[in-house]
JSON list of C-alpha atoms in Angstrom, two decimals:
[
{"chain": "A", "resi": 1, "resn": "LYS", "atom": "CA", "xyz": [-9.11, 13.04, 30.55]},
{"chain": "A", "resi": 2, "resn": "MET", "atom": "CA", "xyz": [-11.16, 14.36, 33.46]},
{"chain": "A", "resi": 3, "resn": "ALA", "atom": "CA", "xyz": [-11.32, 10.90, 35.06]},
{"chain": "A", "resi": 4, "resn": "GLU", "atom": "CA", "xyz": [-7.52, 10.60, 34.81]},
{"chain": "A", "resi": 5, "resn": "ARG", "atom": "CA", "xyz": [-7.08, 14.00, 36.43]},
{"chain": "A", "resi": 6, "resn": "GLY", "atom": "CA", "xyz": [-9.51, 12.96, 39.13]},
{"chain": "A", "resi": 7, "resn": "ARG", "atom": "CA", "xyz": [-7.42, 9.86, 39.92]},
{"chain": "A", "resi": 8, "resn": "ARG", "atom": "CA", "xyz": [-4.28, 12.00, 40.15]},
{"chain": "A", "resi": 9, "resn": "MET", "atom": "CA", "xyz": [-6.06, 14.48, 42.42]},
{"chain": "A", "resi": 10, "resn": "ALA", "atom": "CA", "xyz": [-7.23, 11.71, 44.76]},
{"chain": "A", "resi": 11, "resn": "SER", "atom": "CA", "xyz": [-3.64, 11.17, 45.90]},
{"chain": "A", "resi": 12, "resn": "ALA", "atom": "CA", "xyz": [-2.91, 14.91, 46.21]},
{"chain": "A", "resi": 13, "resn": "LYS", "atom": "CA", "xyz": [-3.23, 17.00, 49.35]},
{"chain": "A", "resi": 14, "resn": "PRO", "atom": "CA", "xyz": [-6.81, 17.95, 50.19]},
{"chain": "A", "resi": 15, "resn": "VAL", "atom": "CA", "xyz": [-7.99, 21.42, 49.20]},
{"chain": "A", "resi": 16, "resn": "VAL", "atom": "CA", "xyz": [-8.12, 23.69, 52.25]},
{"chain": "A", "resi": 17, "resn": "PRO", "atom": "CA", "xyz": [-9.16, 27.36, 52.48]},
{"chain": "A", "resi": 18, "resn": "VAL", "atom": "CA", "xyz": [-6.48, 30.01, 52.99]},
{"chain": "A", "resi": 19, "resn": "GLU", "atom": "CA", "xyz": [-7.14, 33.10, 55.08]},
{"chain": "A", "resi": 20, "resn": "PHE", "atom": "CA", "xyz": [-6.65, 36.27, 53.01]},
{"chain": "A", "resi": 21, "resn": "GLU", "atom": "CA", "xyz": [-3.94, 38.48, 54.54]},
{"chain": "A", "resi": 22, "resn": "LYS", "atom": "CA", "xyz": [-3.10, 41.68, 52.67]},
{"chain": "A", "resi": 23, "resn": "ASP", "atom": "CA", "xyz": [-0.28, 42.78, 54.98]},
{"chain": "A", "resi": 24, "resn": "ASP", "atom": "CA", "xyz": [1.92, 39.68, 54.58]},
{"chain": "A", "resi": 25, "resn": "ASP", "atom": "CA", "xyz": [3.85, 40.04, 51.32]},
{"chain": "A", "resi": 26, "resn": "GLN", "atom": "CA", "xyz": [5.41, 36.57, 51.75]},
{"chain": "A", "resi": 27, "resn": "ASN", "atom": "CA", "xyz": [2.10, 34.80, 51.03]},
{"chain": "A", "resi": 28, "resn": "PHE", "atom": "CA", "xyz": [1.81, 36.46, 47.58]},
{"chain": "A", "resi": 29, "resn": "HIS", "atom": "CA", "xyz": [-1.92, 37.14, 47.99]},
{"chain": "A", "resi": 30, "resn": "ILE", "atom": "CA", "xyz": [-1.64, 40.78, 46.90]},
{"chain": "A", "resi": 31, "resn": "ALA", "atom": "CA", "xyz": [0.95, 39.87, 44.24]},
{"chain": "A", "resi": 32, "resn": "PHE", "atom": "CA", "xyz": [-1.54, 37.41, 42.71]},
{"chain": "A", "resi": 33, "resn": "ILE", "atom": "CA", "xyz": [-4.38, 39.96, 42.83]},
{"chain": "A", "resi": 34, "resn": "ALA", "atom": "CA", "xyz": [-2.13, 42.63, 41.29]},
{"chain": "A", "resi": 35, "resn": "ALA", "atom": "CA", "xyz": [-0.99, 40.32, 38.49]},
{"chain": "A", "resi": 36, "resn": "SER", "atom": "CA", "xyz": [-4.55, 39.14, 37.73]},
{"chain": "A", "resi": 37, "resn": "ALA", "atom": "CA", "xyz": [-6.00, 42.66, 37.85]},
{"chain": "A", "resi": 38, "resn": "ASN", "atom": "CA", "xyz": [-3.28, 44.06, 35.58]},
{"chain": "A", "resi": 39, "resn": "LEU", "atom": "CA", "xyz": [-3.69, 41.18, 33.10]},
{"chain": "A", "resi": 40, "resn": "ARG", "atom": "CA", "xyz": [-7.40, 41.95, 32.93]},
{"chain": "A", "resi": 41, "resn": "ALA", "atom": "CA", "xyz": [-6.69, 45.69, 32.66]},
{"chain": "A", "resi": 42, "resn": "ARG", "atom": "CA", "xyz": [-4.28, 45.09, 29.81]},
{"chain": "A", "resi": 43, "resn": "SER", "atom": "CA", "xyz": [-6.80, 42.85, 28.02]},
{"chain": "A", "resi": 44, "resn": "TYR", "atom": "CA", "xyz": [-9.50, 45.53, 28.21]},
{"chain": "A", "resi": 45, "resn": "LYS", "atom": "CA", "xyz": [-7.15, 48.49, 27.70]},
{"chain": "A", "resi": 46, "resn": "ILE", "atom": "CA", "xyz": [-7.76, 49.82, 31.22]},
{"chain": "A", "resi": 47, "resn": "GLU", "atom": "CA", "xyz": [-5.01, 51.73, 33.02]},
{"chain": "A", "resi": 48, "resn": "GLU", "atom": "CA", "xyz": [-2.82, 49.33, 35.01]},
{"chain": "A", "resi": 49, "resn": "VAL", "atom": "CA", "xyz": [-1.87, 50.07, 38.64]},
{"chain": "A", "resi": 50, "resn": "ASP", "atom": "CA", "xyz": [1.20, 49.30, 40.73]},
{"chain": "A", "resi": 51, "resn": "PHE", "atom": "CA", "xyz": [1.52, 46.83, 43.62]},
{"chain": "A", "resi": 52, "resn": "HIS", "atom": "CA", "xyz": [0.98, 49.43, 46.37]},
{"chain": "A", "resi": 53, "resn": "LYS", "atom": "CA", "xyz": [-2.19, 50.82, 44.81]},
{"chain": "A", "resi": 54, "resn": "VAL", "atom": "CA", "xyz": [-3.58, 47.26, 44.55]},
{"chain": "A", "resi": 55, "resn": "LYS", "atom": "CA", "xyz": [-2.70, 46.70, 48.21]},
{"chain": "A", "resi": 56, "resn": "MET", "atom": "CA", "xyz": [-4.51, 49.89, 49.21]},
{"chain": "A", "resi": 57, "resn": "ILE", "atom": "CA", "xyz": [-7.61, 49.02, 47.17]},
{"chain": "A", "resi": 58, "resn": "ALA", "atom": "CA", "xyz": [-7.66, 45.42, 48.47]},
{"chain": "A", "resi": 59, "resn": "GLY", "atom": "CA", "xyz": [-7.52, 46.72, 52.04]},
{"chain": "A", "resi": 60, "resn": "LYS", "atom": "CA", "xyz": [-10.64, 48.77, 51.43]},
{"chain": "A", "resi": 61, "resn": "ILE", "atom": "CA", "xyz": [-12.69, 46.03, 49.76]},
{"chain": "A", "resi": 62, "resn": "VAL", "atom": "CA", "xyz": [-11.97, 43.09, 52.08]},
{"chain": "A", "resi": 63, "resn": "PRO", "atom": "CA", "xyz": [-15.38, 43.59, 53.79]},
{"chain": "A", "resi": 64, "resn": "ALA", "atom": "CA", "xyz": [-17.04, 43.42, 50.36]},
{"chain": "A", "resi": 65, "resn": "ILE", "atom": "CA", "xyz": [-15.53, 40.05, 49.40]},
{"chain": "A", "resi": 66, "resn": "ALA", "atom": "CA", "xyz": [-18.63, 38.18, 50.66]},
{"chain": "A", "resi": 67, "resn": "THR", "atom": "CA", "xyz": [-20.61, 39.19, 47.56]},
{"chain": "A", "resi": 68, "resn": "THR", "atom": "CA", "xyz": [-22.66, 37.34, 45.02]},
{"chain": "A", "resi": 69, "resn": "THR", "atom": "CA", "xyz": [-19.54, 36.94, 42.87]},
{"chain": "A", "resi": 70, "resn": "ALA", "atom": "CA", "xyz": [-17.72, 35.13, 45.69]},
{"chain": "A", "resi": 71, "resn": "MET", "atom": "CA", "xyz": [-20.82, 33.01, 46.33]},
{"chain": "A", "resi": 72, "resn": "ILE", "atom": "CA", "xyz": [-21.09, 31.96, 42.67]},
{"chain": "A", "resi": 73, "resn": "THR", "atom": "CA", "xyz": [-17.36, 31.23, 42.48]},
{"chain": "A", "resi": 74, "resn": "GLY", "atom": "CA", "xyz": [-17.72, 28.90, 45.47]},
{"chain": "A", "resi": 75, "resn": "LEU", "atom": "CA", "xyz": [-20.76, 27.14, 43.99]},
{"chain": "A", "resi": 76, "resn": "VAL", "atom": "CA", "xyz": [-19.05, 26.66, 40.62]},
{"chain": "A", "resi": 77, "resn": "SER", "atom": "CA", "xyz": [-15.92, 25.35, 42.34]},
{"chain": "A", "resi": 78, "resn": "ALA", "atom": "CA", "xyz": [-18.00, 22.81, 44.27]},
{"chain": "A", "resi": 79, "resn": "GLU", "atom": "CA", "xyz": [-19.58, 21.59, 41.02]},
{"chain": "A", "resi": 80, "resn": "LEU", "atom": "CA", "xyz": [-16.17, 21.41, 39.33]},
{"chain": "A", "resi": 81, "resn": "LEU", "atom": "CA", "xyz": [-14.80, 19.31, 42.20]},
{"chain": "A", "resi": 82, "resn": "LYS", "atom": "CA", "xyz": [-17.75, 16.93, 41.76]},
{"chain": "A", "resi": 83, "resn": "LEU", "atom": "CA", "xyz": [-17.02, 16.71, 38.05]},
{"chain": "A", "resi": 84, "resn": "VAL", "atom": "CA", "xyz": [-13.39, 15.77, 38.68]},
{"chain": "A", "resi": 85, "resn": "THR", "atom": "CA", "xyz": [-13.74, 13.52, 41.73]},
{"chain": "A", "resi": 86, "resn": "LEU", "atom": "CA", "xyz": [-16.95, 11.53, 41.17]},
{"chain": "A", "resi": 87, "resn": "LYS", "atom": "CA", "xyz": [-16.34, 8.11, 39.66]},
{"chain": "A", "resi": 88, "resn": "SER", "atom": "CA", "xyz": [-19.74, 7.86, 37.98]},
{"chain": "A", "resi": 89, "resn": "ARG", "atom": "CA", "xyz": [-21.44, 11.11, 37.02]},
{"chain": "A", "resi": 90, "resn": "LYS", "atom": "CA", "xyz": [-25.20, 11.42, 36.86]},
{"chain": "A", "resi": 91, "resn": "VAL", "atom": "CA", "xyz": [-27.18, 14.62, 36.22]},
{"chain": "A", "resi": 92, "resn": "GLU", "atom": "CA", "xyz": [-28.74, 14.23, 39.68]},
{"chain": "A", "resi": 93, "resn": "ASP", "atom": "CA", "xyz": [-25.29, 14.62, 41.30]},
{"chain": "A", "resi": 94, "resn": "PHE", "atom": "CA", "xyz": [-25.04, 18.24, 40.16]},
{"chain": "A", "resi": 95, "resn": "LYS", "atom": "CA", "xyz": [-26.99, 21.34, 41.14]},
{"chain": "A", "resi": 96, "resn": "ASN", "atom": "CA", "xyz": [-28.17, 24.57, 39.56]},
{"chain": "A", "resi": 97, "resn": "ALA", "atom": "CA", "xyz": [-28.21, 27.52, 41.96]},
{"chain": "A", "resi": 98, "resn": "TYR", "atom": "CA", "xyz": [-30.28, 30.68, 42.18]},
{"chain": "A", "resi": 99, "resn": "VAL", "atom": "CA", "xyz": [-28.89, 33.08, 44.77]},
{"chain": "A", "resi": 100, "resn": "ASN", "atom": "CA", "xyz": [-30.08, 36.52, 45.88]},
{"chain": "A", "resi": 101, "resn": "LEU", "atom": "CA", "xyz": [-28.07, 37.79, 48.84]},
{"chain": "A", "resi": 102, "resn": "ALA", "atom": "CA", "xyz": [-30.32, 40.84, 49.28]},
{"chain": "A", "resi": 103, "resn": "LEU", "atom": "CA", "xyz": [-33.30, 38.72, 50.40]},
{"chain": "A", "resi": 104, "resn": "PRO", "atom": "CA", "xyz": [-31.38, 36.29, 51.43]},
{"chain": "A", "resi": 105, "resn": "LEU", "atom": "CA", "xyz": [-32.55, 33.54, 49.08]},
{"chain": "A", "resi": 106, "resn": "PHE", "atom": "CA", "xyz": [-30.69, 30.36, 48.12]},
{"chain": "A", "resi": 107, "resn": "ILE", "atom": "CA", "xyz": [-32.36, 27.85, 45.80]},
{"chain": "A", "resi": 108, "resn": "LEU", "atom": "CA", "xyz": [-30.58, 24.70, 44.60]},
{"chain": "A", "resi": 109, "resn": "SER", "atom": "CA", "xyz": [-32.21, 22.49, 41.99]},
{"chain": "A", "resi": 110, "resn": "GLU", "atom": "CA", "xyz": [-31.31, 19.54, 39.84]},
{"chain": "A", "resi": 111, "resn": "PRO", "atom": "CA", "xyz": [-30.45, 20.49, 36.26]},
{"chain": "A", "resi": 112, "resn": "LEU", "atom": "CA", "xyz": [-32.55, 19.09, 33.44]},
{"chain": "A", "resi": 113, "resn": "PRO", "atom": "CA", "xyz": [-30.91, 16.53, 31.19]},
{"chain": "A", "resi": 114, "resn": "PRO", "atom": "CA", "xyz": [-30.06, 17.79, 27.70]},
{"chain": "A", "resi": 115, "resn": "VAL", "atom": "CA", "xyz": [-32.70, 17.64, 24.97]},
{"chain": "A", "resi": 116, "resn": "GLN", "atom": "CA", "xyz": [-32.31, 14.53, 22.83]},
{"chain": "A", "resi": 117, "resn": "MET", "atom": "CA", "xyz": [-32.53, 14.99, 19.07]},
{"chain": "A", "resi": 118, "resn": "THR", "atom": "CA", "xyz": [-34.72, 12.49, 17.26]},
{"chain": "A", "resi": 119, "resn": "SER", "atom": "CA", "xyz": [-35.44, 11.93, 13.59]},
{"chain": "A", "resi": 120, "resn": "LYS", "atom": "CA", "xyz": [-38.60, 13.56, 12.25]},
{"chain": "A", "resi": 121, "resn": "ASP", "atom": "CA", "xyz": [-40.51, 13.25, 8.97]},
{"chain": "A", "resi": 122, "resn": "MET", "atom": "CA", "xyz": [-41.43, 16.95, 9.16]},
{"chain": "A", "resi": 123, "resn": "ASP", "atom": "CA", "xyz": [-39.54, 19.53, 11.22]},
{"chain": "A", "resi": 124, "resn": "PRO", "atom": "CA", "xyz": [-41.47, 22.80, 11.56]},
{"chain": "A", "resi": 125, "resn": "ILE", "atom": "CA", "xyz": [-38.29, 24.89, 11.65]},
{"chain": "A", "resi": 126, "resn": "ILE", "atom": "CA", "xyz": [-36.55, 23.67, 8.50]},
{"chain": "A", "resi": 127, "resn": "MET", "atom": "CA", "xyz": [-39.86, 22.64, 6.88]},
{"chain": "A", "resi": 128, "resn": "GLY", "atom": "CA", "xyz": [-38.60, 19.21, 5.94]},
{"chain": "A", "resi": 129, "resn": "PRO", "atom": "CA", "xyz": [-37.33, 15.88, 7.25]},
{"chain": "A", "resi": 130, "resn": "VAL", "atom": "CA", "xyz": [-34.58, 15.70, 9.89]},
{"chain": "A", "resi": 131, "resn": "ARG", "atom": "CA", "xyz": [-32.43, 12.67, 10.56]},
{"chain": "A", "resi": 132, "resn": "ALA", "atom": "CA", "xyz": [-30.64, 12.47, 13.91]},
{"chain": "A", "resi": 133, "resn": "LEU", "atom": "CA", "xyz": [-27.26, 10.76, 13.69]},
{"chain": "A", "resi": 134, "resn": "PRO", "atom": "CA", "xyz": [-26.87, 8.99, 16.05]},
{"chain": "A", "resi": 135, "resn": "GLU", "atom": "CA", "xyz": [-30.48, 8.79, 17.15]},
{"chain": "A", "resi": 136, "resn": "GLY", "atom": "CA", "xyz": [-30.98, 10.50, 20.53]},
{"chain": "A", "resi": 137, "resn": "PHE", "atom": "CA", "xyz": [-27.79, 12.61, 20.47]},
{"chain": "A", "resi": 138, "resn": "THR", "atom": "CA", "xyz": [-27.59, 15.73, 22.65]},
{"chain": "A", "resi": 139, "resn": "THR", "atom": "CA", "xyz": [-25.55, 18.92, 22.73]},
{"chain": "A", "resi": 140, "resn": "TRP", "atom": "CA", "xyz": [-23.34, 17.12, 25.26]},
{"chain": "A", "resi": 141, "resn": "ASP", "atom": "CA", "xyz": [-22.38, 14.47, 22.69]},
{"chain": "A", "resi": 142, "resn": "LYS", "atom": "CA", "xyz": [-19.96, 14.64, 19.80]},
{"chain": "A", "resi": 143, "resn": "VAL", "atom": "CA", "xyz": [-19.39, 12.60, 16.68]},
{"chain": "A", "resi": 144, "resn": "VAL", "atom": "CA", "xyz": [-15.77, 12.27, 15.58]},
{"chain": "A", "resi": 145, "resn": "ILE", "atom": "CA", "xyz": [-15.25, 12.07, 11.82]},
{"chain": "A", "resi": 146, "resn": "ASP", "atom": "CA", "xyz": [-11.58, 11.41, 11.10]},
{"chain": "A", "resi": 147, "resn": "ILE", "atom": "CA", "xyz": [-11.19, 11.75, 7.33]},
{"chain": "A", "resi": 148, "resn": "GLY", "atom": "CA", "xyz": [-8.36, 14.27, 7.26]},
{"chain": "A", "resi": 149, "resn": "ASP", "atom": "CA", "xyz": [-8.33, 17.87, 6.08]},
{"chain": "A", "resi": 150, "resn": "VAL", "atom": "CA", "xyz": [-10.92, 17.55, 3.30]},
{"chain": "A", "resi": 151, "resn": "THR", "atom": "CA", "xyz": [-12.88, 20.10, 1.35]},
{"chain": "A", "resi": 152, "resn": "LEU", "atom": "CA", "xyz": [-16.47, 20.86, 2.23]},
{"chain": "A", "resi": 153, "resn": "LYS", "atom": "CA", "xyz": [-17.52, 18.87, -0.85]},
{"chain": "A", "resi": 154, "resn": "GLY", "atom": "CA", "xyz": [-15.46, 15.88, 0.35]},
{"chain": "A", "resi": 155, "resn": "PHE", "atom": "CA", "xyz": [-17.09, 16.16, 3.78]},
{"chain": "A", "resi": 156, "resn": "THR", "atom": "CA", "xyz": [-20.65, 16.27, 2.41]},
{"chain": "A", "resi": 157, "resn": "ASP", "atom": "CA", "xyz": [-19.88, 13.43, -0.03]},
{"chain": "A", "resi": 158, "resn": "PHE", "atom": "CA", "xyz": [-18.57, 11.33, 2.90]},
{"chain": "A", "resi": 159, "resn": "LEU", "atom": "CA", "xyz": [-21.78, 11.92, 4.89]},
{"chain": "A", "resi": 160, "resn": "GLN", "atom": "CA", "xyz": [-23.89, 11.10, 1.83]},
{"chain": "A", "resi": 161, "resn": "LYS", "atom": "CA", "xyz": [-22.00, 7.87, 1.10]},
{"chain": "A", "resi": 162, "resn": "GLU", "atom": "CA", "xyz": [-21.47, 6.56, 4.65]},
{"chain": "A", "resi": 163, "resn": "HIS", "atom": "CA", "xyz": [-24.69, 7.69, 6.34]},
{"chain": "A", "resi": 164, "resn": "ASN", "atom": "CA", "xyz": [-27.08, 8.41, 3.45]},
{"chain": "A", "resi": 165, "resn": "LEU", "atom": "CA", "xyz": [-27.48, 12.04, 4.54]},
{"chain": "A", "resi": 166, "resn": "ASP", "atom": "CA", "xyz": [-28.36, 14.98, 2.31]},
{"chain": "A", "resi": 167, "resn": "ILE", "atom": "CA", "xyz": [-26.70, 18.03, 3.82]},
{"chain": "A", "resi": 168, "resn": "SER", "atom": "CA", "xyz": [-28.63, 21.28, 3.61]},
{"chain": "A", "resi": 169, "resn": "ILE", "atom": "CA", "xyz": [-26.99, 23.32, 6.40]},
{"chain": "A", "resi": 170, "resn": "ILE", "atom": "CA", "xyz": [-23.68, 23.03, 8.29]},
{"chain": "A", "resi": 171, "resn": "SER", "atom": "CA", "xyz": [-23.12, 25.36, 11.21]},
{"chain": "A", "resi": 172, "resn": "ALA", "atom": "CA", "xyz": [-20.60, 25.86, 14.00]},
{"chain": "A", "resi": 173, "resn": "GLY", "atom": "CA", "xyz": [-22.09, 27.64, 16.99]},
{"chain": "A", "resi": 174, "resn": "ASN", "atom": "CA", "xyz": [-24.05, 30.59, 15.57]},
{"chain": "A", "resi": 175, "resn": "ALA", "atom": "CA", "xyz": [-22.08, 30.69, 12.31]},
{"chain": "A", "resi": 176, "resn": "CYS", "atom": "CA", "xyz": [-23.60, 29.14, 9.20]},
{"chain": "A", "resi": 177, "resn": "LEU", "atom": "CA", "xyz": [-20.70, 27.53, 7.33]},
{"chain": "A", "resi": 178, "resn": "TYR", "atom": "CA", "xyz": [-22.76, 26.17, 4.46]},
{"chain": "A", "resi": 179, "resn": "ASN", "atom": "CA", "xyz": [-26.35, 26.52, 3.31]},
{"chain": "A", "resi": 180, "resn": "SER", "atom": "CA", "xyz": [-27.24, 24.59, 0.18]},
{"chain": "A", "resi": 181, "resn": "PHE", "atom": "CA", "xyz": [-30.16, 26.96, -0.49]},
{"chain": "A", "resi": 182, "resn": "LEU", "atom": "CA", "xyz": [-27.85, 30.00, -0.88]},
{"chain": "A", "resi": 183, "resn": "PRO", "atom": "CA", "xyz": [-26.21, 30.22, -4.32]},
{"chain": "A", "resi": 184, "resn": "ALA", "atom": "CA", "xyz": [-23.24, 32.17, -2.86]},
{"chain": "A", "resi": 185, "resn": "HIS", "atom": "CA", "xyz": [-22.37, 29.19, -0.63]},
{"chain": "A", "resi": 186, "resn": "LYS", "atom": "CA", "xyz": [-21.77, 26.88, -3.61]},
{"chain": "A", "resi": 187, "resn": "SER", "atom": "CA", "xyz": [-18.31, 28.44, -3.96]},
{"chain": "A", "resi": 188, "resn": "ARG", "atom": "CA", "xyz": [-17.48, 27.17, -0.45]},
{"chain": "A", "resi": 189, "resn": "LEU", "atom": "CA", "xyz": [-17.63, 23.54, -1.56]},
{"chain": "A", "resi": 190, "resn": "GLY", "atom": "CA", "xyz": [-14.01, 23.67, -2.75]},
{"chain": "A", "resi": 191, "resn": "THR", "atom": "CA", "xyz": [-12.76, 25.19, 0.51]},
{"chain": "A", "resi": 192, "resn": "LYS", "atom": "CA", "xyz": [-11.10, 23.05, 3.18]},
{"chain": "A", "resi": 193, "resn": "VAL", "atom": "CA", "xyz": [-13.35, 22.52, 6.20]},
{"chain": "A", "resi": 194, "resn": "THR", "atom": "CA", "xyz": [-10.60, 23.83, 8.51]},
{"chain": "A", "resi": 195, "resn": "GLN", "atom": "CA", "xyz": [-10.58, 27.14, 6.61]},
{"chain": "A", "resi": 196, "resn": "LEU", "atom": "CA", "xyz": [-14.31, 27.84, 6.78]}
]
């Protein structure tokens, strides 16, 4: 999807910076800031302000726009443009940044590739064997299993039959969806995976 968007962007107008002008209401700069600020205020239950108050505040903070936040936003945008426009993406094409404007200190480095998972006869964390499927997968990879909206039991049975895997733990992010060592989790086997 990203490659397709990159091809569409290649024929679009180039991205050019726009000079911030708070006094010209026809450019909608203050209107955008007011809308964004009030959306954030509403999300966090902070008192919202009207257009004129936003205009007054923006006029006072224009000198403070060159902050670390603006610097990081620019660096992230540059990396995002690389992600969308580069035809072949290698880890070496991207950069990590450490910035301290007080010193001033700017350090750019190449990110490390993701850790590859490999099968082990004895894993010190789970105190047993681990089988990587597929061998060498990373947190950047995904395995698509298209077997419909099955129960957890159907899912584990599929993995046992197709890939000869004994499932002890299933997690999503930091949430443990199933742990075969916990008796309370046995009741989850009849639950649909999409409802866990």
